Amino acid sequence: MLVNADFHIHSCFSMASSKDMLIKNMAPKSKLKGLQLLGTGDGLHPKWLDIIDESTEYSGDGIYTYDDMDFVLTTEVEGKSRIHHLIIIPDLDIAREMSEKLPSNNKNADGRPKTKLGGAELLDFAHDYGCLIGPAHAFTPWTGMYKSHDSIYDCYQSAPDFVELGLSADTLMADTVSELKDFVFLTNSDAHSPWPHRLGREFNQIELEDISYSSIKKAFKNKDVKANYGLVPNLGKYHMTACTKCHKLIDPLDARENRMKCSCGGTIKKGVDFRISEISDLDKPVHPSFRPKYVHLMPLAEIISSVYDKGVTTKFVQGIWQRLIDNFGTEINVLIDVSLDEIRKVDGNVALAIESFRNNTIKVIPGGGGQYGQILFRKEEKKSKVITLDSF
């Protein structure tokens, strides 16, 4: 069975997360998104584990269900050198024991525990409990594994179970690093709120025998991720080298000469694009035979917001979003499967924007320095049915 899964989110206990990040809110929004499997996030936080236990029914083999939405226990851990790691956990009993055993001073205060353990120690710790582990948003400049290491093996000493690409990278970029040719790539949302434009903004389509922890583990081993869906990497807020204060994009070599200080006084942060160019050893991507397609998309509400230049949570934008969901069931269905002719019957301008994604003809103002990029859409012009947007 093909399952749409988002493994990396955060609960209400994580810093900068919405207080609405609760199971009862995540489940219905995830279903409207079109997901069938969601990570719980923060799976080592004692109070969050209590809420999961109280809110869900145990379906067996590591799956917890609420309102017909299936959850698997996951957590992000900040280890040595502020590197973030994603862990998928077999069940609540194991999560509680891991929470007790992980050396950390903040696991009761923050959903993302901090520890002094390095990547190799965390890999051993996770594998001792039968967990799956890999670098979270591997290339991001603040907390990605490659910010501190030139090789994944420098961090973990042996092979982790997957590599999460992060919002600022995609398969085309990552497959210029030859050491990653044997790894399954994951694309997850890292959502901090339950809005459908956050949950599942990146997700994975995986072939599973059934929805269970054992099947997830087997699918990773057999490299049965069938598609990765994610943002155009230029939209990521750390894609390009830029100032974290004024967000001006800056040539990486100039930034280095100026000791990563901007003329405005702000700090320049190296972009994912440049970091990958530093560690890549291939002139162009070489995809292993098992590597699935990477499909660029953007949350539906954000597409509507960009088309009409109105706030993503406004009544106007949410009204169009709801009409599309009422007609076609889920957001993922609208973005990927529904015919453009059918979408035009609801909103022609949105249909044009979705068409530009499906045709890979979009115009992007790149993101960097902590500011997301922007996609520019033109509204439908009179009776014109198709507008082609040239990409930068």
CSV table of N, CA and C in Angstrom, one decimal, residues 159-299:
chain,number,residue,atom,x,y,z
A,159,ALA,N,26.8,3.9,9.0
A,159,ALA,CA,25.7,4.4,8.2
A,159,ALA,C,24.4,4.6,9.0
A,160,PRO,N,23.8,5.8,9.1
A,160,PRO,CA,22.5,6.0,9.7
A,160,PRO,C,21.4,5.3,8.7
A,161,ASP,N,20.2,5.4,9.1
A,161,ASP,CA,19.1,4.7,8.4
A,161,ASP,C,18.5,5.5,7.3
A,162,PHE,N,18.7,6.8,7.3
A,162,PHE,CA,18.1,7.7,6.2
A,162,PHE,C,18.8,9.1,6.3
A,163,VAL,N,18.5,9.9,5.4
A,163,VAL,CA,19.0,11.3,5.4
A,163,VAL,C,17.8,12.2,5.1
A,164,GLU,N,17.5,13.1,6.0
A,164,GLU,CA,16.4,14.1,5.8
A,164,GLU,C,17.0,15.3,5.1
A,165,LEU,N,16.4,15.6,3.9
A,165,LEU,CA,17.0,16.7,3.1
A,165,LEU,C,16.8,18.1,3.6
A,166,GLY,N,15.6,18.3,4.2
A,166,GLY,CA,15.3,19.7,4.7
A,166,GLY,C,14.7,20.5,3.6
A,167,LEU,N,14.1,21.7,4.0
A,167,LEU,CA,13.3,22.5,3.0
A,167,LEU,C,14.1,23.2,2.0
A,168,SER,N,15.4,23.3,2.2
A,168,SER,CA,16.3,24.1,1.3
A,168,SER,C,17.1,23.2,0.4
A,169,ALA,N,16.8,21.9,0.3
A,169,ALA,CA,17.5,21.0,-0.6
A,169,ALA,C,16.6,20.1,-1.2
A,170,ASP,N,17.0,19.5,-2.3
A,170,ASP,CA,16.2,18.4,-3.0
A,170,ASP,C,17.1,17.3,-3.5
A,171,THR,N,16.6,16.3,-4.1
A,171,THR,CA,17.3,15.2,-4.6
A,171,THR,C,18.4,15.6,-5.6
A,172,LEU,N,18.0,16.6,-6.5
A,172,LEU,CA,19.0,17.0,-7.5
A,172,LEU,C,20.3,17.6,-6.9
A,173,MET,N,20.1,18.3,-5.8
A,173,MET,CA,21.3,18.8,-5.1
A,173,MET,C,22.0,17.7,-4.3
A,174,ALA,N,21.3,16.9,-3.5
A,174,ALA,CA,21.9,15.9,-2.6
A,174,ALA,C,22.6,14.9,-3.4
A,175,ASP,N,22.1,14.5,-4.6
A,175,ASP,CA,22.8,13.4,-5.4
A,175,ASP,C,24.0,13.9,-6.1
A,176,THR,N,24.5,15.1,-5.8
A,176,THR,CA,25.8,15.5,-6.3
A,176,THR,C,26.9,15.1,-5.2
A,177,VAL,N,26.5,14.6,-4.1
A,177,VAL,CA,27.4,14.1,-3.0
A,177,VAL,C,27.4,12.6,-3.1
A,178,SER,N,28.4,12.0,-3.6
A,178,SER,CA,28.4,10.6,-4.0
A,178,SER,C,28.3,9.7,-2.8
A,179,GLU,N,28.7,10.1,-1.6
A,179,GLU,CA,28.6,9.3,-0.4
A,179,GLU,C,27.1,9.0,0.0
A,180,LEU,N,26.2,9.8,-0.6
A,180,LEU,CA,24.8,9.6,-0.2
A,180,LEU,C,24.0,8.7,-1.1
A,181,LYS,N,24.8,8.1,-2.0
A,181,LYS,CA,24.1,7.3,-3.1
A,181,LYS,C,23.4,6.0,-2.5
A,182,ASP,N,23.8,5.6,-1.3
A,182,ASP,CA,23.1,4.4,-0.8
A,182,ASP,C,22.0,4.7,0.2
A,183,PHE,N,21.7,6.0,0.5
A,183,PHE,CA,20.8,6.3,1.5
A,183,PHE,C,19.4,6.6,1.0
A,184,VAL,N,18.4,6.3,1.8
A,184,VAL,CA,17.1,6.7,1.5
A,184,VAL,C,17.0,8.2,1.9
A,185,PHE,N,16.3,9.0,1.1
A,185,PHE,CA,16.1,10.4,1.4
A,185,PHE,C,14.7,10.6,1.9
A,186,LEU,N,14.6,11.3,3.0
A,186,LEU,CA,13.3,11.7,3.5
A,186,LEU,C,13.0,13.2,3.3
A,187,THR,N,11.8,13.5,3.1
A,187,THR,CA,11.3,14.9,3.0
A,187,THR,C,10.2,15.1,4.0
A,188,ASN,N,10.4,15.9,5.0
A,188,ASN,CA,9.4,16.1,6.0
A,188,ASN,C,9.1,17.5,6.3
A,189,SER,N,8.0,17.8,7.0
A,189,SER,CA,7.6,19.2,7.1
A,189,SER,C,8.3,20.0,8.2
A,190,ASP,N,8.8,19.4,9.3
A,190,ASP,CA,9.3,20.1,10.5
A,190,ASP,C,8.2,21.1,11.0
A,191,ALA,N,7.0,20.7,10.9
A,191,ALA,CA,5.9,21.6,11.3
A,191,ALA,C,5.8,21.9,12.7
A,192,HIS,N,5.5,23.2,13.0
A,192,HIS,CA,5.4,23.7,14.4
A,192,HIS,C,3.9,24.2,14.6
A,193,SER,N,3.1,24.0,13.6
A,193,SER,CA,1.7,24.4,13.8
A,193,SER,C,0.8,23.4,13.0
A,194,PRO,N,-0.5,23.2,13.4
A,194,PRO,CA,-1.3,22.2,12.7
A,194,PRO,C,-2.0,22.7,11.5
A,195,TRP,N,-1.7,23.9,11.0
A,195,TRP,CA,-2.3,24.3,9.7
A,195,TRP,C,-1.9,23.4,8.6
A,196,PRO,N,-2.8,23.1,7.6
A,196,PRO,CA,-2.4,22.3,6.5
A,196,PRO,C,-1.3,22.9,5.6
A,197,HIS,N,-1.0,24.2,5.7
A,197,HIS,CA,0.1,24.7,5.0
A,197,HIS,C,1.4,24.5,5.7
A,198,ARG,N,1.4,23.9,6.9
A,198,ARG,CA,2.6,23.5,7.6
A,198,ARG,C,2.7,22.0,7.7
A,199,LEU,N,1.7,21.3,8.2
A,199,LEU,CA,1.7,19.8,8.2
A,199,LEU,C,1.8,19.3,6.7
A,200,GLY,N,2.8,18.4,6.5
A,200,GLY,CA,2.9,17.8,5.2
A,200,GLY,C,3.3,18.8,4.1
A,201,ARG,N,3.9,19.9,4.4
A,201,ARG,CA,4.4,20.8,3.3
A,201,ARG,C,5.5,20.1,2.6
A,202,GLU,N,6.2,19.1,3.2
A,202,GLU,CA,7.0,18.1,2.5
A,202,GLU,C,6.6,16.8,3.1
A,203,PHE,N,6.5,15.8,2.3
A,203,PHE,CA,6.1,14.5,2.7
A,203,PHE,C,6.7,13.4,1.8
A,204,ASN,N,6.6,12.2,2.3
A,204,ASN,CA,7.1,11.0,1.5
A,204,ASN,C,6.0,10.1,1.2
A,205,GLN,N,6.1,9.5,0.0
A,205,GLN,CA,5.1,8.4,-0.4
A,205,GLN,C,5.9,7.1,-0.3
A,206,ILE,N,5.4,6.2,0.6
A,206,ILE,CA,6.2,5.0,0.9
A,206,ILE,C,5.3,3.8,0.6
A,207,GLU,N,5.9,2.8,0.1
A,207,GLU,CA,5.3,1.5,-0.1
A,207,GLU,C,5.4,0.7,1.2
A,208,LEU,N,4.3,0.4,1.9
A,208,LEU,CA,4.3,-0.3,3.1
A,208,LEU,C,3.4,-1.6,3.0
A,209,GLU,N,3.8,-2.6,3.7
A,209,GLU,CA,3.0,-3.8,3.7
A,209,GLU,C,1.7,-3.5,4.5
A,210,ASP,N,1.8,-2.8,5.6
A,210,ASP,CA,0.7,-2.3,6.4
A,210,ASP,C,1.3,-1.1,7.2
A,211,ILE,N,0.4,-0.4,7.8
A,211,ILE,CA,0.9,0.7,8.6
A,211,ILE,C,1.3,0.2,10.0
A,212,SER,N,2.6,0.0,10.1
A,212,SER,CA,3.2,-0.5,11.4
A,212,SER,C,4.6,-0.1,11.4
A,213,TYR,N,5.2,-0.1,12.6
A,213,TYR,CA,6.6,0.2,12.8
A,213,TYR,C,7.5,-0.8,12.0
A,214,SER,N,7.1,-2.0,12.1
A,214,SER,CA,7.9,-3.1,11.4
A,214,SER,C,8.0,-2.8,9.9
A,215,SER,N,6.8,-2.4,9.3
A,215,SER,CA,6.8,-2.2,7.9
A,215,SER,C,7.6,-0.9,7.5
A,216,ILE,N,7.5,0.1,8.4
A,216,ILE,CA,8.3,1.3,8.1
A,216,ILE,C,9.8,0.9,8.1
A,217,LYS,N,10.2,0.2,9.1
A,217,LYS,CA,11.6,-0.2,9.2
A,217,LYS,C,12.0,-1.0,8.0
A,218,LYS,N,11.2,-2.0,7.6
A,218,LYS,CA,11.5,-2.8,6.4
A,218,LYS,C,11.5,-2.0,5.1
A,219,ALA,N,10.6,-1.0,5.0
A,219,ALA,CA,10.6,-0.1,3.8
A,219,ALA,C,11.9,0.7,3.7
A,220,PHE,N,12.4,1.2,4.8
A,220,PHE,CA,13.6,1.9,4.8
A,220,PHE,C,14.8,1.0,4.3
A,221,LYS,N,14.8,-0.2,4.9
A,221,LYS,CA,15.9,-1.1,4.6
A,221,LYS,C,15.8,-1.5,3.1
A,222,ASN,N,14.6,-1.7,2.6
A,222,ASN,CA,14.4,-2.1,1.1
A,222,ASN,C,14.4,-0.9,0.2
A,223,LYS,N,14.5,0.3,0.8
A,223,LYS,CA,14.5,1.6,0.0
A,223,LYS,C,13.2,1.7,-0.8
A,224,ASP,N,12.1,1.6,-0.1
A,224,ASP,CA,10.8,1.6,-0.7
A,224,ASP,C,10.1,2.9,-0.6
A,225,VAL,N,10.9,4.0,-0.5
A,225,VAL,CA,10.3,5.3,-0.6
A,225,VAL,C,10.1,5.5,-2.1
A,226,LYS,N,8.8,5.7,-2.5
A,226,LYS,CA,8.5,5.8,-3.9
A,226,LYS,C,8.5,7.2,-4.5
A,227,ALA,N,8.3,8.2,-3.7
A,227,ALA,CA,8.4,9.6,-4.2
A,227,ALA,C,8.7,10.5,-3.0
A,228,ASN,N,9.4,11.6,-3.2
A,228,ASN,CA,9.6,12.6,-2.3
A,228,ASN,C,8.9,13.9,-2.8
A,229,TYR,N,8.1,14.5,-2.0
A,229,TYR,CA,7.4,15.7,-2.3
A,229,TYR,C,7.9,16.9,-1.4
A,230,GLY,N,8.3,18.0,-2.1
A,230,GLY,CA,8.8,19.1,-1.2
A,230,GLY,C,8.8,20.4,-1.9
A,231,LEU,N,9.2,21.4,-1.2
A,231,LEU,CA,9.3,22.7,-1.7
A,231,LEU,C,10.4,22.8,-2.8
A,232,VAL,N,10.2,23.8,-3.7
A,232,VAL,CA,11.3,24.2,-4.6
A,232,VAL,C,12.4,24.7,-3.6
A,233,PRO,N,13.6,24.1,-3.7
A,233,PRO,CA,14.6,24.4,-2.7
A,233,PRO,C,14.9,25.9,-2.5
A,234,ASN,N,14.8,26.7,-3.7
A,234,ASN,CA,15.0,28.1,-3.6
A,234,ASN,C,14.1,28.8,-2.6
A,235,LEU,N,13.0,28.2,-2.3
A,235,LEU,CA,12.0,28.8,-1.4
A,235,LEU,C,12.5,28.6,0.1
A,236,GLY,N,13.4,27.7,0.3
A,236,GLY,CA,13.9,27.5,1.7
A,236,GLY,C,14.6,28.7,2.3
A,237,LYS,N,14.4,28.9,3.6
A,237,LYS,CA,14.9,30.2,4.1
A,237,LYS,C,16.4,30.2,4.4
A,238,TYR,N,17.0,29.1,4.1
A,238,TYR,CA,18.5,29.0,4.2
A,238,TYR,C,19.1,28.5,2.9
A,239,HIS,N,18.4,28.7,1.8
A,239,HIS,CA,18.9,28.1,0.5
A,239,HIS,C,20.1,28.9,0.0
A,240,MET,N,20.0,30.2,0.0
A,240,MET,CA,21.1,31.1,-0.5
A,240,MET,C,21.9,31.7,0.7
A,241,THR,N,23.1,32.1,0.4
A,241,THR,CA,23.9,32.8,1.4
A,241,THR,C,23.3,34.2,1.6
A,242,ALA,N,23.0,34.6,2.8
A,242,ALA,CA,22.3,35.9,2.9
A,242,ALA,C,22.5,36.4,4.4
A,243,CYS,N,22.2,37.7,4.5
A,243,CYS,CA,22.3,38.3,5.9
A,243,CYS,C,21.1,37.9,6.7
A,244,THR,N,21.3,37.6,7.9
A,244,THR,CA,20.2,37.2,8.8
A,244,THR,C,19.5,38.4,9.4
A,245,LYS,N,20.0,39.6,9.1
A,245,LYS,CA,19.3,40.9,9.6
A,245,LYS,C,18.5,41.5,8.5
A,246,CYS,N,19.2,41.8,7.4
A,246,CYS,CA,18.5,42.5,6.3
A,246,CYS,C,18.1,41.6,5.1
A,247,HIS,N,18.5,40.3,5.2
A,247,HIS,CA,18.1,39.2,4.3
A,247,HIS,C,18.6,39.5,2.9
A,248,LYS,N,19.6,40.4,2.7
A,248,LYS,CA,20.2,40.6,1.4
A,248,LYS,C,21.0,39.3,1.0
A,249,LEU,N,20.8,38.9,-0.3
A,249,LEU,CA,21.6,37.8,-0.8
A,249,LEU,C,23.0,38.2,-1.1
A,250,ILE,N,24.0,37.5,-0.7
A,250,ILE,CA,25.4,37.9,-0.8
A,250,ILE,C,26.2,36.8,-1.4
A,251,ASP,N,27.1,37.2,-2.3
A,251,ASP,CA,28.0,36.2,-2.9
A,251,ASP,C,28.8,35.5,-1.8
A,252,PRO,N,28.8,34.2,-1.8
A,252,PRO,CA,29.5,33.5,-0.7
A,252,PRO,C,31.0,33.9,-0.5
A,253,LEU,N,31.7,34.1,-1.7
A,253,LEU,CA,33.1,34.4,-1.6
A,253,LEU,C,33.3,35.8,-1.0
A,254,ASP,N,32.4,36.7,-1.4
A,254,ASP,CA,32.4,38.1,-0.8
A,254,ASP,C,32.1,38.0,0.7
A,255,ALA,N,31.2,37.1,1.1
A,255,ALA,CA,30.8,37.0,2.5
A,255,ALA,C,32.0,36.5,3.3
A,256,ARG,N,32.8,35.6,2.7
A,256,ARG,CA,33.9,35.0,3.4
A,256,ARG,C,35.0,36.1,3.6
A,257,GLU,N,35.2,36.9,2.5
A,257,GLU,CA,36.2,37.9,2.6
A,257,GLU,C,35.9,39.0,3.7
A,258,ASN,N,34.6,39.2,3.9
A,258,ASN,CA,34.1,40.1,4.9
A,258,ASN,C,33.8,39.5,6.2
A,259,ARG,N,34.4,38.2,6.4
A,259,ARG,CA,34.3,37.5,7.7
A,259,ARG,C,32.8,37.3,8.1
A,260,MET,N,32.0,37.1,7.1
A,260,MET,CA,30.5,36.8,7.3
A,260,MET,C,29.8,37.9,8.0
A,261,LYS,N,30.2,39.2,7.8
A,261,LYS,CA,29.5,40.3,8.3
A,261,LYS,C,29.0,41.2,7.1
A,262,CYS,N,27.7,41.5,7.3
A,262,CYS,CA,27.1,42.3,6.2
A,262,CYS,C,27.3,43.8,6.5
A,263,SER,N,27.2,44.6,5.4
A,263,SER,CA,27.4,46.1,5.5
A,263,SER,C,26.4,46.7,6.5
A,264,CYS,N,25.2,46.0,6.7
A,264,CYS,CA,24.2,46.6,7.6
A,264,CYS,C,24.6,46.2,9.1
A,265,GLY,N,25.6,45.4,9.3
A,265,GLY,CA,26.0,45.1,10.6
A,265,GLY,C,25.5,43.7,11.0
A,266,GLY,N,24.7,43.1,10.2
A,266,GLY,CA,24.2,41.8,10.5
A,266,GLY,C,25.1,40.6,10.2
A,267,THR,N,24.8,39.4,10.6
A,267,THR,CA,25.6,38.2,10.4
A,267,THR,C,25.2,37.6,9.1
A,268,ILE,N,26.1,37.2,8.3
A,268,ILE,CA,25.8,36.5,7.0
A,268,ILE,C,25.8,35.0,7.3
A,269,LYS,N,24.8,34.2,6.8
A,269,LYS,CA,24.8,32.8,7.0
A,269,LYS,C,25.0,32.1,5.7
A,270,LYS,N,25.9,31.2,5.7
A,270,LYS,CA,26.2,30.4,4.5
A,270,LYS,C,24.9,29.6,4.1
A,271,GLY,N,24.6,29.6,2.8
A,271,GLY,CA,23.4,29.0,2.3
A,271,GLY,C,23.6,27.5,2.0
A,272,VAL,N,22.5,26.7,2.0
A,272,VAL,CA,22.6,25.3,1.6
A,272,VAL,C,23.2,25.1,0.2
A,273,ASP,N,22.8,26.0,-0.7
A,273,ASP,CA,23.3,25.9,-2.1
A,273,ASP,C,24.8,25.9,-2.1
A,274,PHE,N,25.4,26.8,-1.4
A,274,PHE,CA,26.9,26.9,-1.4
A,274,PHE,C,27.5,25.8,-0.6
A,275,ARG,N,26.9,25.4,0.5
A,275,ARG,CA,27.5,24.4,1.3
A,275,ARG,C,27.5,23.1,0.5
A,276,ILE,N,26.5,22.8,-0.2
A,276,ILE,CA,26.5,21.5,-1.0
A,276,ILE,C,27.6,21.6,-2.1
A,277,SER,N,27.8,22.8,-2.7
A,277,SER,CA,28.8,23.0,-3.7
A,277,SER,C,30.2,22.7,-3.1
A,278,GLU,N,30.4,23.0,-1.8
A,278,GLU,CA,31.6,22.7,-1.1
A,278,GLU,C,31.9,21.2,-0.9
A,279,ILE,N,30.9,20.5,-0.6
A,279,ILE,CA,31.1,19.1,-0.3
A,279,ILE,C,30.8,18.1,-1.4
A,280,SER,N,30.2,18.6,-2.5
A,280,SER,CA,29.8,17.7,-3.6
A,280,SER,C,31.1,17.3,-4.4
A,281,ASP,N,31.1,16.1,-4.9
A,281,ASP,CA,32.2,15.6,-5.7
A,281,ASP,C,31.8,15.2,-7.1
A,282,LEU,N,30.5,15.5,-7.5
A,282,LEU,CA,30.0,15.2,-8.8
A,282,LEU,C,29.6,16.5,-9.5
A,283,ASP,N,29.9,16.6,-10.8
A,283,ASP,CA,29.5,17.8,-11.5
A,283,ASP,C,28.0,17.9,-11.7
A,284,LYS,N,27.3,16.8,-11.8
A,284,LYS,CA,25.9,16.8,-11.9
A,284,LYS,C,25.4,15.6,-11.1
A,285,PRO,N,24.1,15.7,-10.7
A,285,PRO,CA,23.5,14.6,-9.9
A,285,PRO,C,23.6,13.2,-10.6
A,286,VAL,N,24.0,12.2,-9.8
A,286,VAL,CA,23.9,10.8,-10.3
A,286,VAL,C,23.0,10.1,-9.4
A,287,HIS,N,21.8,9.7,-9.9
A,287,HIS,CA,20.8,9.1,-9.1
A,287,HIS,C,20.9,7.6,-9.1
A,288,PRO,N,21.0,6.9,-7.9
A,288,PRO,CA,21.0,5.5,-7.8
A,288,PRO,C,19.7,4.9,-8.4
A,289,SER,N,19.7,3.7,-8.7
A,289,SER,CA,18.5,3.1,-9.4
A,289,SER,C,17.3,3.1,-8.6
A,290,PHE,N,17.4,3.1,-7.2
A,290,PHE,CA,16.2,3.1,-6.4
A,290,PHE,C,15.7,4.5,-6.1
A,291,ARG,N,16.5,5.5,-6.5
A,291,ARG,CA,16.1,6.9,-6.1
A,291,ARG,C,14.7,7.3,-6.7
A,292,PRO,N,13.7,7.6,-6.0
A,292,PRO,CA,12.4,8.0,-6.6
A,292,PRO,C,12.4,9.4,-7.1
A,293,LYS,N,11.3,9.7,-7.8
A,293,LYS,CA,11.2,11.1,-8.3
A,293,LYS,C,11.1,12.1,-7.1
A,294,TYR,N,11.5,13.3,-7.3
A,294,TYR,CA,11.3,14.4,-6.4
A,294,TYR,C,10.3,15.4,-7.0
A,295,VAL,N,9.2,15.6,-6.4
A,295,VAL,CA,8.2,16.4,-7.0
A,295,VAL,C,8.1,17.7,-6.2
A,296,HIS,N,8.3,18.8,-6.9
A,296,HIS,CA,8.2,20.1,-6.3
A,296,HIS,C,6.8,20.6,-6.2
A,297,LEU,N,6.4,21.0,-5.0
A,297,LEU,CA,5.1,21.6,-4.8
A,297,LEU,C,5.2,22.6,-3.7
A,298,MET,N,4.0,23.2,-3.4
A,298,MET,CA,3.9,24.3,-2.4
A,298,MET,C,2.6,24.1,-1.7
A,299,PRO,N,2.4,24.4,-0.5
A,299,PRO,CA,1.1,24.2,0.2
A,299,PRO,C,0.1,25.0,-0.5
